[in-house]
Amino acid sequence: MTVAPILPERPEWTVDDLGDLPKDLPYELINGRLIVPSPTLLHQDMCVELLLALRVNCPKEFQVGIDLSMRVDHRNEPRPDVVAVVRGNADRSPLPVEDVVLAVEVVPTGWHFGDLYDKANVYARAGVQTYWVVDPTHERIALTEYTLGGAAREYEQVTHTEDLFVTERPWKVSVDLPALTARRNDLLAGADE
């Protein structure tokens, strides 16, 4: 039996405080708030499918990974569900944010809009050029693509779809959202039997 770690209580966390955490504990630090996620099999399956879609045409100068921390500043070390990064970071953790070209978040059940908004702002201020939000919590899975716009470092919505998603950012990628919806429904069907 595994015992959940007892975490130090702090009103606000910084990157320097993360050394006090158990080494194998997955965490995110967003605006000084420590988040310890507990993803589901469905969530992880969606992440793998997105990783595979990104790898199809991935140029040699980039790599794609799942659940990797990236250092932004002393109050933020987010952990995107899927990330595309400049090659040469295969053995680095956290990733340097300046090498990240795409951050992807798969919305987990029970997530609040404020969490999503906070993470998007952290990614935008850090200069991550492209950001996707994949939402499997509705009848049909939707993908929303954002890119940085202007000097304000704010995201602008480029695409929102529940159909076949095709983009050239950060390279040519297509994601068959109806197929992902069918896969999700198949995975969930076992829970009802």
Short mmCIF file of N, CA and C in Angstrom, two decimals:
data_model
loop_
_atom_site.label_atom_id
_atom_site.label_comp_id
_atom_site.label_asym_id
_atom_site.label_seq_id
_atom_site.Cartn_x
_atom_site.Cartn_y
_atom_site.Cartn_z
N MET A 1 0.84 -1.17 0.00
CA MET A 1 0.00 0.00 0.00
C MET A 1 0.89 1.24 0.00
N THR A 2 0.56 2.19 -0.87
CA THR A 2 1.32 3.43 -0.96
C THR A 2 0.64 4.49 -0.11
N VAL A 3 1.43 5.20 0.63
CA VAL A 3 0.91 6.26 1.47
C VAL A 3 1.10 7.59 0.75
N ALA A 4 0.06 8.39 0.70
CA ALA A 4 0.15 9.71 0.07
C ALA A 4 1.12 10.58 0.88
N PRO A 5 1.98 11.31 0.17
CA PRO A 5 2.93 12.16 0.89
C PRO A 5 2.23 13.30 1.61
N ILE A 6 2.77 13.68 2.73
CA ILE A 6 2.28 14.86 3.44
C ILE A 6 3.12 16.03 2.96
N LEU A 7 2.45 16.99 2.33
CA LEU A 7 3.16 18.12 1.74
C LEU A 7 3.23 19.27 2.73
N PRO A 8 4.35 19.99 2.72
CA PRO A 8 4.46 21.16 3.59
C PRO A 8 3.36 22.17 3.23
N GLU A 9 2.82 22.83 4.24
CA GLU A 9 1.80 23.85 3.99
C GLU A 9 2.48 25.19 3.73
N ARG A 10 2.08 25.80 2.64
CA ARG A 10 2.59 27.11 2.28
C ARG A 10 1.45 27.90 1.65
N PRO A 11 1.34 29.18 1.98
CA PRO A 11 0.29 29.98 1.33
C PRO A 11 0.61 30.22 -0.15
N GLU A 12 1.88 30.23 -0.48
CA GLU A 12 2.31 30.39 -1.87
C GLU A 12 3.61 29.63 -2.06
N TRP A 13 3.71 28.97 -3.19
CA TRP A 13 4.90 28.18 -3.52
C TRP A 13 5.74 28.93 -4.56
N THR A 14 7.05 28.67 -4.53
CA THR A 14 7.95 29.16 -5.57
C THR A 14 8.71 27.97 -6.12
N VAL A 15 9.38 28.18 -7.22
CA VAL A 15 10.19 27.12 -7.82
C VAL A 15 11.22 26.61 -6.82
N ASP A 16 11.77 27.50 -6.00
CA ASP A 16 12.76 27.09 -4.99
C ASP A 16 12.18 26.12 -3.98
N ASP A 17 10.88 26.21 -3.70
CA ASP A 17 10.22 25.31 -2.74
C ASP A 17 10.03 23.90 -3.29
N LEU A 18 10.08 23.73 -4.59
CA LEU A 18 9.79 22.44 -5.19
C LEU A 18 10.79 21.36 -4.78
N GLY A 19 11.97 21.75 -4.36
CA GLY A 19 12.96 20.80 -3.88
C GLY A 19 12.53 20.07 -2.62
N ASP A 20 11.54 20.62 -1.91
CA ASP A 20 11.02 19.98 -0.70
C ASP A 20 10.01 18.86 -1.01
N LEU A 21 9.64 18.73 -2.28
CA LEU A 21 8.65 17.71 -2.67
C LEU A 21 9.34 16.37 -2.93
N PRO A 22 8.61 15.26 -2.75
CA PRO A 22 9.17 13.95 -3.13
C PRO A 22 9.57 13.97 -4.61
N LYS A 23 10.68 13.34 -4.93
CA LYS A 23 11.23 13.40 -6.29
C LYS A 23 10.30 12.82 -7.35
N ASP A 24 9.47 11.84 -7.00
CA ASP A 24 8.62 11.19 -7.99
C ASP A 24 7.19 11.74 -8.00
N LEU A 25 6.95 12.85 -7.33
CA LEU A 25 5.61 13.43 -7.26
C LEU A 25 5.39 14.35 -8.47
N PRO A 26 4.39 14.04 -9.30
CA PRO A 26 4.10 14.95 -10.41
C PRO A 26 3.39 16.19 -9.86
N TYR A 27 3.78 17.35 -10.32
CA TYR A 27 3.21 18.59 -9.80
C TYR A 27 3.23 19.64 -10.89
N GLU A 28 2.46 20.68 -10.67
CA GLU A 28 2.51 21.89 -11.46
C GLU A 28 2.51 23.05 -10.49
N LEU A 29 3.15 24.10 -10.87
CA LEU A 29 3.14 25.32 -10.09
C LEU A 29 2.58 26.42 -11.00
N ILE A 30 1.39 26.92 -10.64
CA ILE A 30 0.72 27.94 -11.45
C ILE A 30 0.42 29.14 -10.56
N ASN A 31 1.07 30.26 -10.85
CA ASN A 31 0.89 31.50 -10.08
C ASN A 31 1.06 31.27 -8.58
N GLY A 32 2.06 30.46 -8.22
CA GLY A 32 2.36 30.21 -6.81
C GLY A 32 1.48 29.17 -6.16
N ARG A 33 0.56 28.56 -6.94
CA ARG A 33 -0.34 27.54 -6.40
C ARG A 33 0.16 26.17 -6.83
N LEU A 34 0.37 25.29 -5.85
CA LEU A 34 0.84 23.94 -6.14
C LEU A 34 -0.35 23.07 -6.54
N ILE A 35 -0.22 22.40 -7.68
CA ILE A 35 -1.26 21.49 -8.18
C ILE A 35 -0.63 20.11 -8.32
N VAL A 36 -1.26 19.11 -7.72
CA VAL A 36 -0.80 17.73 -7.84
C VAL A 36 -1.88 16.97 -8.60
N PRO A 37 -1.71 16.81 -9.93
CA PRO A 37 -2.75 16.19 -10.74
C PRO A 37 -2.82 14.68 -10.52
N SER A 38 -3.99 14.14 -10.80
CA SER A 38 -4.20 12.70 -10.76
C SER A 38 -4.98 12.32 -12.01
N PRO A 39 -4.29 12.18 -13.15
CA PRO A 39 -4.99 11.96 -14.41
C PRO A 39 -5.65 10.58 -14.48
N THR A 40 -6.70 10.51 -15.29
CA THR A 40 -7.39 9.25 -15.52
C THR A 40 -6.79 8.54 -16.73
N LEU A 41 -7.17 7.29 -16.91
CA LEU A 41 -6.74 6.53 -18.08
C LEU A 41 -7.23 7.22 -19.35
N LEU A 42 -8.47 7.70 -19.34
CA LEU A 42 -9.02 8.39 -20.51
C LEU A 42 -8.17 9.62 -20.84
N HIS A 43 -7.83 10.40 -19.85
CA HIS A 43 -7.00 11.60 -20.05
C HIS A 43 -5.66 11.23 -20.67
N GLN A 44 -5.01 10.22 -20.11
CA GLN A 44 -3.70 9.81 -20.62
C GLN A 44 -3.81 9.25 -22.04
N ASP A 45 -4.89 8.52 -22.32
CA ASP A 45 -5.09 7.98 -23.67
C ASP A 45 -5.22 9.11 -24.68
N MET A 46 -5.97 10.16 -24.34
CA MET A 46 -6.10 11.31 -25.24
C MET A 46 -4.73 11.96 -25.48
N CYS A 47 -3.92 12.06 -24.45
CA CYS A 47 -2.58 12.65 -24.58
C CYS A 47 -1.71 11.83 -25.53
N VAL A 48 -1.77 10.52 -25.40
CA VAL A 48 -0.98 9.65 -26.29
C VAL A 48 -1.44 9.81 -27.74
N GLU A 49 -2.73 9.84 -27.95
CA GLU A 49 -3.25 10.01 -29.32
C GLU A 49 -2.80 11.34 -29.92
N LEU A 50 -2.80 12.40 -29.13
CA LEU A 50 -2.33 13.70 -29.62
C LEU A 50 -0.83 13.67 -29.90
N LEU A 51 -0.06 13.02 -29.03
CA LEU A 51 1.37 12.87 -29.25
C LEU A 51 1.62 12.17 -30.58
N LEU A 52 0.90 11.08 -30.83
CA LEU A 52 1.08 10.32 -32.07
C LEU A 52 0.72 11.17 -33.29
N ALA A 53 -0.35 11.96 -33.21
CA ALA A 53 -0.71 12.84 -34.32
C ALA A 53 0.38 13.87 -34.59
N LEU A 54 0.96 14.41 -33.53
CA LEU A 54 2.03 15.40 -33.68
C LEU A 54 3.31 14.78 -34.25
N ARG A 55 3.58 13.53 -33.93
CA ARG A 55 4.82 12.89 -34.37
C ARG A 55 4.83 12.52 -35.85
N VAL A 56 3.66 12.41 -36.47
CA VAL A 56 3.58 11.97 -37.87
C VAL A 56 4.48 12.81 -38.77
N ASN A 57 4.38 14.11 -38.71
CA ASN A 57 5.16 15.00 -39.58
C ASN A 57 6.17 15.84 -38.82
N CYS A 58 6.53 15.43 -37.62
CA CYS A 58 7.43 16.22 -36.79
C CYS A 58 8.80 16.38 -37.46
N PRO A 59 9.21 17.61 -37.75
CA PRO A 59 10.53 17.83 -38.35
C PRO A 59 11.64 17.40 -37.38
N LYS A 60 12.80 17.08 -37.94
CA LYS A 60 13.93 16.58 -37.15
C LYS A 60 14.39 17.56 -36.08
N GLU A 61 14.12 18.85 -36.25
CA GLU A 61 14.61 19.84 -35.28
C GLU A 61 13.71 19.96 -34.05
N PHE A 62 12.65 19.15 -33.99
CA PHE A 62 11.74 19.19 -32.85
C PHE A 62 11.52 17.80 -32.26
N GLN A 63 11.02 17.77 -31.03
CA GLN A 63 10.63 16.55 -30.34
C GLN A 63 9.28 16.80 -29.67
N VAL A 64 8.54 15.73 -29.44
CA VAL A 64 7.24 15.83 -28.81
C VAL A 64 7.23 14.92 -27.59
N GLY A 65 6.65 15.40 -26.49
CA GLY A 65 6.59 14.60 -25.27
C GLY A 65 5.29 14.84 -24.50
N ILE A 66 5.11 14.03 -23.48
CA ILE A 66 3.91 14.08 -22.64
C ILE A 66 4.32 14.40 -21.21
N ASP A 67 3.53 15.27 -20.56
CA ASP A 67 3.65 15.50 -19.12
C ASP A 67 5.05 15.94 -18.70
N LEU A 68 5.56 16.98 -19.34
CA LEU A 68 6.90 17.48 -19.04
C LEU A 68 6.82 18.88 -18.44
N SER A 69 7.52 19.10 -17.36
CA SER A 69 7.56 20.41 -16.72
C SER A 69 8.34 21.40 -17.57
N MET A 70 7.94 22.66 -17.49
CA MET A 70 8.72 23.72 -18.13
C MET A 70 8.82 24.90 -17.17
N ARG A 71 10.04 25.35 -16.98
CA ARG A 71 10.31 26.45 -16.05
C ARG A 71 9.98 27.76 -16.73
N VAL A 72 9.09 28.53 -16.11
CA VAL A 72 8.70 29.82 -16.67
C VAL A 72 9.30 30.94 -15.83
N ASP A 73 9.03 30.94 -14.52
CA ASP A 73 9.58 31.95 -13.62
C ASP A 73 9.52 31.40 -12.20
N HIS A 74 9.78 32.22 -11.19
CA HIS A 74 9.87 31.71 -9.81
C HIS A 74 8.52 31.25 -9.24
N ARG A 75 7.38 31.61 -9.90
CA ARG A 75 6.06 31.20 -9.41
C ARG A 75 5.34 30.23 -10.34
N ASN A 76 6.00 29.85 -11.44
CA ASN A 76 5.32 29.04 -12.44
C ASN A 76 6.23 27.97 -13.04
N GLU A 77 5.80 26.73 -12.88
CA GLU A 77 6.42 25.59 -13.54
C GLU A 77 5.30 24.66 -13.99
N PRO A 78 4.61 25.06 -15.10
CA PRO A 78 3.50 24.24 -15.58
C PRO A 78 3.99 22.93 -16.19
N ARG A 79 3.05 22.03 -16.38
CA ARG A 79 3.32 20.70 -16.90
C ARG A 79 2.28 20.41 -17.98
N PRO A 80 2.47 20.92 -19.21
CA PRO A 80 1.48 20.68 -20.26
C PRO A 80 1.28 19.18 -20.47
N ASP A 81 0.08 18.83 -20.90
CA ASP A 81 -0.20 17.42 -21.16
C ASP A 81 0.63 16.90 -22.32
N VAL A 82 0.79 17.71 -23.36
CA VAL A 82 1.64 17.37 -24.51
C VAL A 82 2.41 18.63 -24.84
N VAL A 83 3.66 18.46 -25.24
CA VAL A 83 4.50 19.61 -25.54
C VAL A 83 5.38 19.30 -26.74
N ALA A 84 5.58 20.32 -27.60
CA ALA A 84 6.52 20.23 -28.70
C ALA A 84 7.66 21.19 -28.38
N VAL A 85 8.87 20.69 -28.51
CA VAL A 85 10.04 21.45 -28.05
C VAL A 85 11.18 21.29 -29.05
N VAL A 86 12.05 22.29 -29.10
CA VAL A 86 13.23 22.23 -29.95
C VAL A 86 14.09 21.03 -29.54
N ARG A 87 14.58 20.28 -30.52
CA ARG A 87 15.43 19.11 -30.25
C ARG A 87 16.65 19.53 -29.44
N GLY A 88 17.10 18.63 -28.60
CA GLY A 88 18.26 18.90 -27.74
C GLY A 88 17.87 18.97 -26.28
N ASN A 89 16.60 18.73 -25.99
CA ASN A 89 16.11 18.80 -24.62
C ASN A 89 15.66 17.44 -24.09
N ALA A 90 16.08 16.36 -24.72
CA ALA A 90 15.59 15.03 -24.38
C ALA A 90 15.90 14.63 -22.94
N ASP A 91 16.98 15.16 -22.36
CA ASP A 91 17.35 14.76 -20.99
C ASP A 91 17.24 15.92 -20.00
N ARG A 92 16.43 16.92 -20.34
CA ARG A 92 16.29 18.09 -19.46
C ARG A 92 14.93 18.12 -18.77
N SER A 93 14.94 18.47 -17.52
CA SER A 93 13.72 18.70 -16.77
C SER A 93 14.02 19.66 -15.64
N PRO A 94 13.29 20.74 -15.57
CA PRO A 94 12.23 21.17 -16.47
C PRO A 94 12.79 21.66 -17.80
N LEU A 95 11.91 21.68 -18.80
CA LEU A 95 12.29 22.20 -20.11
C LEU A 95 12.43 23.71 -20.05
N PRO A 96 13.37 24.27 -20.81
CA PRO A 96 13.43 25.73 -20.90
C PRO A 96 12.26 26.23 -21.74
N VAL A 97 11.47 27.12 -21.21
CA VAL A 97 10.24 27.57 -21.88
C VAL A 97 10.54 28.20 -23.24
N GLU A 98 11.68 28.80 -23.40
CA GLU A 98 12.00 29.44 -24.68
C GLU A 98 12.16 28.42 -25.82
N ASP A 99 12.31 27.14 -25.50
CA ASP A 99 12.41 26.10 -26.52
C ASP A 99 11.08 25.43 -26.83
N VAL A 100 10.02 25.79 -26.12
CA VAL A 100 8.70 25.18 -26.32
C VAL A 100 7.96 25.93 -27.42
N VAL A 101 7.50 25.18 -28.45
CA VAL A 101 6.78 25.80 -29.56
C VAL A 101 5.28 25.51 -29.53
N LEU A 102 4.87 24.51 -28.73
CA LEU A 102 3.45 24.16 -28.61
C LEU A 102 3.21 23.55 -27.24
N ALA A 103 2.17 24.04 -26.57
CA ALA A 103 1.70 23.42 -25.33
C ALA A 103 0.26 22.99 -25.56
N VAL A 104 -0.08 21.77 -25.13
CA VAL A 104 -1.42 21.22 -25.31
C VAL A 104 -1.97 20.83 -23.94
N GLU A 105 -3.19 21.25 -23.67
CA GLU A 105 -3.89 20.84 -22.45
C GLU A 105 -5.13 20.05 -22.83
N VAL A 106 -5.29 18.88 -22.22
CA VAL A 106 -6.51 18.08 -22.35
C VAL A 106 -7.33 18.35 -21.09
N VAL A 107 -8.51 18.88 -21.27
CA VAL A 107 -9.35 19.30 -20.14
C VAL A 107 -9.79 18.06 -19.36
N PRO A 108 -9.41 17.98 -18.08
CA PRO A 108 -9.88 16.85 -17.27
C PRO A 108 -11.28 17.13 -16.70
N THR A 109 -11.99 16.07 -16.39
CA THR A 109 -13.31 16.22 -15.77
C THR A 109 -13.16 16.98 -14.46
N GLY A 110 -14.05 17.93 -14.24
CA GLY A 110 -14.03 18.68 -12.98
C GLY A 110 -13.09 19.87 -12.97
N TRP A 111 -12.43 20.15 -14.11
CA TRP A 111 -11.53 21.29 -14.15
C TRP A 111 -12.34 22.57 -14.19
N HIS A 112 -11.83 23.62 -13.62
CA HIS A 112 -12.50 24.90 -13.62
C HIS A 112 -11.92 25.80 -14.69
N PHE A 113 -12.76 26.65 -15.26
CA PHE A 113 -12.34 27.58 -16.30
C PHE A 113 -11.16 28.43 -15.82
N GLY A 114 -11.18 28.82 -14.55
CA GLY A 114 -10.11 29.65 -14.01
C GLY A 114 -8.75 28.99 -14.12
N ASP A 115 -8.69 27.67 -13.91
CA ASP A 115 -7.43 26.93 -14.05
C ASP A 115 -6.92 27.01 -15.48
N LEU A 116 -7.81 26.80 -16.43
CA LEU A 116 -7.45 26.84 -17.84
C LEU A 116 -6.99 28.25 -18.23
N TYR A 117 -7.70 29.24 -17.75
CA TYR A 117 -7.37 30.63 -18.04
C TYR A 117 -5.99 31.00 -17.47
N ASP A 118 -5.74 30.58 -16.22
CA ASP A 118 -4.45 30.87 -15.58
C ASP A 118 -3.30 30.24 -16.37
N LYS A 119 -3.47 28.98 -16.77
CA LYS A 119 -2.40 28.31 -17.52
C LYS A 119 -2.17 28.98 -18.87
N ALA A 120 -3.25 29.35 -19.55
CA ALA A 120 -3.10 30.02 -20.85
C ALA A 120 -2.33 31.32 -20.68
N ASN A 121 -2.62 32.08 -19.64
CA ASN A 121 -1.90 33.33 -19.40
C ASN A 121 -0.42 33.09 -19.11
N VAL A 122 -0.12 32.04 -18.35
CA VAL A 122 1.28 31.71 -18.05
C VAL A 122 2.01 31.35 -19.35
N TYR A 123 1.40 30.51 -20.19
CA TYR A 123 2.02 30.13 -21.46
C TYR A 123 2.21 31.35 -22.36
N ALA A 124 1.21 32.20 -22.44
CA ALA A 124 1.29 33.37 -23.32
C ALA A 124 2.38 34.33 -22.86
N ARG A 125 2.40 34.64 -21.56
CA ARG A 125 3.44 35.55 -21.03
C ARG A 125 4.84 34.98 -21.24
N ALA A 126 4.95 33.66 -21.24
CA ALA A 126 6.25 33.00 -21.42
C ALA A 126 6.66 32.95 -22.89
N GLY A 127 5.73 33.26 -23.80
CA GLY A 127 6.07 33.30 -25.22
C GLY A 127 5.85 32.01 -25.97
N VAL A 128 5.08 31.06 -25.42
CA VAL A 128 4.77 29.82 -26.15
C VAL A 128 3.85 30.21 -27.31
N GLN A 129 4.34 30.03 -28.54
CA GLN A 129 3.66 30.56 -29.73
C GLN A 129 2.29 29.95 -30.00
N THR A 130 2.15 28.64 -29.76
CA THR A 130 0.90 27.96 -30.09
C THR A 130 0.43 27.16 -28.89
N TYR A 131 -0.88 27.20 -28.67
CA TYR A 131 -1.49 26.55 -27.52
C TYR A 131 -2.79 25.90 -27.96
N TRP A 132 -2.96 24.62 -27.64
CA TRP A 132 -4.19 23.91 -27.96
C TRP A 132 -4.89 23.52 -26.68
N VAL A 133 -6.21 23.58 -26.70
CA VAL A 133 -7.03 23.04 -25.63
C VAL A 133 -7.93 21.98 -26.26
N VAL A 134 -7.81 20.75 -25.77
CA VAL A 134 -8.64 19.65 -26.25
C VAL A 134 -9.63 19.32 -25.14
N ASP A 135 -10.92 19.40 -25.49
CA ASP A 135 -11.96 19.22 -24.49
C ASP A 135 -12.77 17.95 -24.77
N PRO A 136 -12.49 16.88 -24.01
CA PRO A 136 -13.23 15.63 -24.19
C PRO A 136 -14.44 15.50 -23.26
N THR A 137 -14.84 16.59 -22.60
CA THR A 137 -15.88 16.50 -21.58
C THR A 137 -17.30 16.68 -22.15
N HIS A 138 -17.42 16.94 -23.44
CA HIS A 138 -18.73 17.12 -24.06
C HIS A 138 -19.04 15.94 -24.97
N GLU A 139 -20.20 15.96 -25.58
CA GLU A 139 -20.62 14.85 -26.44
C GLU A 139 -19.60 14.60 -27.55
N ARG A 140 -19.10 15.68 -28.16
CA ARG A 140 -18.07 15.56 -29.20
C ARG A 140 -16.82 16.27 -28.72
N ILE A 141 -15.67 15.64 -28.89
CA ILE A 141 -14.40 16.24 -28.49
C ILE A 141 -14.11 17.45 -29.37
N ALA A 142 -13.71 18.54 -28.74
CA ALA A 142 -13.40 19.76 -29.47
C ALA A 142 -11.94 20.14 -29.26
N LEU A 143 -11.36 20.77 -30.26
CA LEU A 143 -10.00 21.30 -30.16
C LEU A 143 -10.05 22.78 -30.51
N THR A 144 -9.45 23.59 -29.64
CA THR A 144 -9.33 25.02 -29.89
C THR A 144 -7.85 25.35 -29.99
N GLU A 145 -7.49 26.01 -31.07
CA GLU A 145 -6.10 26.40 -31.32
C GLU A 145 -5.96 27.90 -31.10
N TYR A 146 -4.92 28.27 -30.34
CA TYR A 146 -4.61 29.67 -30.07
C TYR A 146 -3.19 29.96 -30.52
N THR A 147 -2.95 31.19 -30.97
CA THR A 147 -1.59 31.64 -31.25
C THR A 147 -1.38 32.99 -30.59
N LEU A 148 -0.12 33.29 -30.32
CA LEU A 148 0.20 34.59 -29.73
C LEU A 148 -0.05 35.68 -30.75
N GLY A 149 -0.65 36.76 -30.27
CA GLY A 149 -0.93 37.88 -31.16
C GLY A 149 -0.40 39.18 -30.58
N GLY A 150 0.31 39.91 -31.39
CA GLY A 150 0.74 41.25 -31.01
C GLY A 150 1.75 41.30 -29.87
N ALA A 151 2.06 42.52 -29.47
CA ALA A 151 3.06 42.76 -28.44
C ALA A 151 2.51 42.48 -27.04
N ALA A 152 1.19 42.32 -26.91
CA ALA A 152 0.58 42.13 -25.59
C ALA A 152 0.79 40.73 -25.04
N ARG A 153 1.33 39.84 -25.85
CA ARG A 153 1.51 38.43 -25.44
C ARG A 153 0.22 37.85 -24.90
N GLU A 154 -0.81 37.91 -25.72
CA GLU A 154 -2.09 37.31 -25.40
C GLU A 154 -2.47 36.37 -26.53
N TYR A 155 -3.18 35.30 -26.19
CA TYR A 155 -3.60 34.35 -27.22
C TYR A 155 -4.83 34.84 -27.96
N GLU A 156 -4.82 34.56 -29.25
CA GLU A 156 -5.98 34.79 -30.10
C GLU A 156 -6.45 33.45 -30.62
N GLN A 157 -7.75 33.21 -30.57
CA GLN A 157 -8.28 31.94 -31.06
C GLN A 157 -8.18 31.91 -32.57
N VAL A 158 -7.62 30.82 -33.10
CA VAL A 158 -7.47 30.65 -34.54
C VAL A 158 -8.53 29.69 -35.06
N THR A 159 -8.73 28.58 -34.35
CA THR A 159 -9.64 27.52 -34.79
C THR A 159 -10.35 26.94 -33.58
N HIS A 160 -11.59 26.57 -33.79
CA HIS A 160 -12.33 25.76 -32.83
C HIS A 160 -13.15 24.78 -33.65
N THR A 161 -12.92 23.47 -33.43
CA THR A 161 -13.62 22.49 -34.25
C THR A 161 -13.86 21.20 -33.47
N GLU A 162 -14.88 20.47 -33.93
CA GLU A 162 -15.17 19.12 -33.45
C GLU A 162 -14.98 18.12 -34.58
N ASP A 163 -14.48 18.60 -35.72
CA ASP A 163 -14.30 17.78 -36.91
C ASP A 163 -12.82 17.49 -37.12
N LEU A 164 -12.41 17.30 -38.34
CA LEU A 164 -11.00 17.09 -38.64
C LEU A 164 -10.26 18.41 -38.43
N PHE A 165 -9.25 18.41 -37.56
CA PHE A 165 -8.45 19.60 -37.29
C PHE A 165 -7.17 19.49 -38.08
N VAL A 166 -6.88 20.51 -38.89
CA VAL A 166 -5.65 20.55 -39.68
C VAL A 166 -5.01 21.91 -39.46
N THR A 167 -3.69 21.90 -39.20
CA THR A 167 -2.98 23.15 -38.98
C THR A 167 -1.57 23.04 -39.55
N GLU A 168 -0.92 24.17 -39.68
CA GLU A 168 0.49 24.23 -40.08
C GLU A 168 1.36 24.66 -38.92
N ARG A 169 0.75 24.86 -37.73
CA ARG A 169 1.48 25.32 -36.55
C ARG A 169 1.58 24.22 -35.52
N PRO A 170 2.71 23.86 -35.05
CA PRO A 170 4.05 24.35 -35.40
C PRO A 170 4.61 23.70 -36.67
N TRP A 171 3.90 22.66 -37.20
CA TRP A 171 4.17 22.03 -38.49
C TRP A 171 2.85 21.43 -38.93
N LYS A 172 2.82 20.79 -40.08
CA LYS A 172 1.56 20.22 -40.57
C LYS A 172 1.12 19.09 -39.65
N VAL A 173 -0.06 19.27 -39.07
CA VAL A 173 -0.63 18.31 -38.14
C VAL A 173 -2.11 18.16 -38.45
N SER A 174 -2.60 16.92 -38.38
CA SER A 174 -4.05 16.71 -38.46
C SER A 174 -4.47 15.81 -37.31
N VAL A 175 -5.60 16.16 -36.72
CA VAL A 175 -6.15 15.38 -35.61
C VAL A 175 -7.60 15.07 -35.98
N ASP A 176 -7.92 13.80 -36.07
CA ASP A 176 -9.25 13.33 -36.41
C ASP A 176 -10.09 13.31 -35.13
N LEU A 177 -10.77 14.41 -34.85
CA LEU A 177 -11.55 14.54 -33.61
C LEU A 177 -12.75 13.59 -33.57
N PRO A 178 -13.47 13.33 -34.67
CA PRO A 178 -14.52 12.32 -34.60
C PRO A 178 -13.97 10.93 -34.24
N ALA A 179 -12.79 10.59 -34.74
CA ALA A 179 -12.18 9.30 -34.37
C ALA A 179 -11.79 9.29 -32.89
N LEU A 180 -11.29 10.43 -32.38
CA LEU A 180 -10.97 10.52 -30.96
C LEU A 180 -12.24 10.41 -30.10
N THR A 181 -13.33 11.01 -30.59
CA THR A 181 -14.61 10.91 -29.86
C THR A 181 -15.07 9.45 -29.81
N ALA A 182 -14.95 8.74 -30.93
CA ALA A 182 -15.34 7.32 -30.97
C ALA A 182 -14.45 6.51 -30.04
N ARG A 183 -13.16 6.80 -30.02
CA ARG A 183 -12.23 6.09 -29.14
C ARG A 183 -12.60 6.33 -27.68
N ARG A 184 -12.86 7.60 -27.34
CA ARG A 184 -13.26 7.94 -25.98
C ARG A 184 -14.53 7.20 -25.59
N ASN A 185 -15.52 7.21 -26.48
CA ASN A 185 -16.79 6.54 -26.19
C ASN A 185 -16.59 5.04 -25.99
N ASP A 186 -15.69 4.45 -26.77
CA ASP A 186 -15.39 3.03 -26.63
C ASP A 186 -14.72 2.74 -25.28
N LEU A 187 -13.79 3.60 -24.88
CA LEU A 187 -13.14 3.43 -23.59
C LEU A 187 -14.13 3.56 -22.44
N LEU A 188 -15.05 4.50 -22.57
CA LEU A 188 -16.04 4.73 -21.51
C LEU A 188 -17.14 3.66 -21.50
N ALA A 189 -17.37 3.00 -22.63
CA ALA A 189 -18.43 1.99 -22.71
C ALA A 189 -18.19 0.86 -21.72
N GLY A 190 -16.96 0.51 -21.49
CA GLY A 190 -16.63 -0.56 -20.53
C GLY A 190 -17.04 -0.21 -19.13
N ALA A 191 -17.10 1.07 -18.80
CA ALA A 191 -17.45 1.50 -17.45
C ALA A 191 -18.94 1.29 -17.17
N ASP A 192 -19.76 1.26 -18.24
CA ASP A 192 -21.20 1.14 -18.06
C ASP A 192 -21.68 -0.31 -18.08
N GLU A 193 -20.81 -1.23 -18.48
CA GLU A 193 -21.23 -2.63 -18.60
C GLU A 193 -21.16 -3.36 -17.29
#
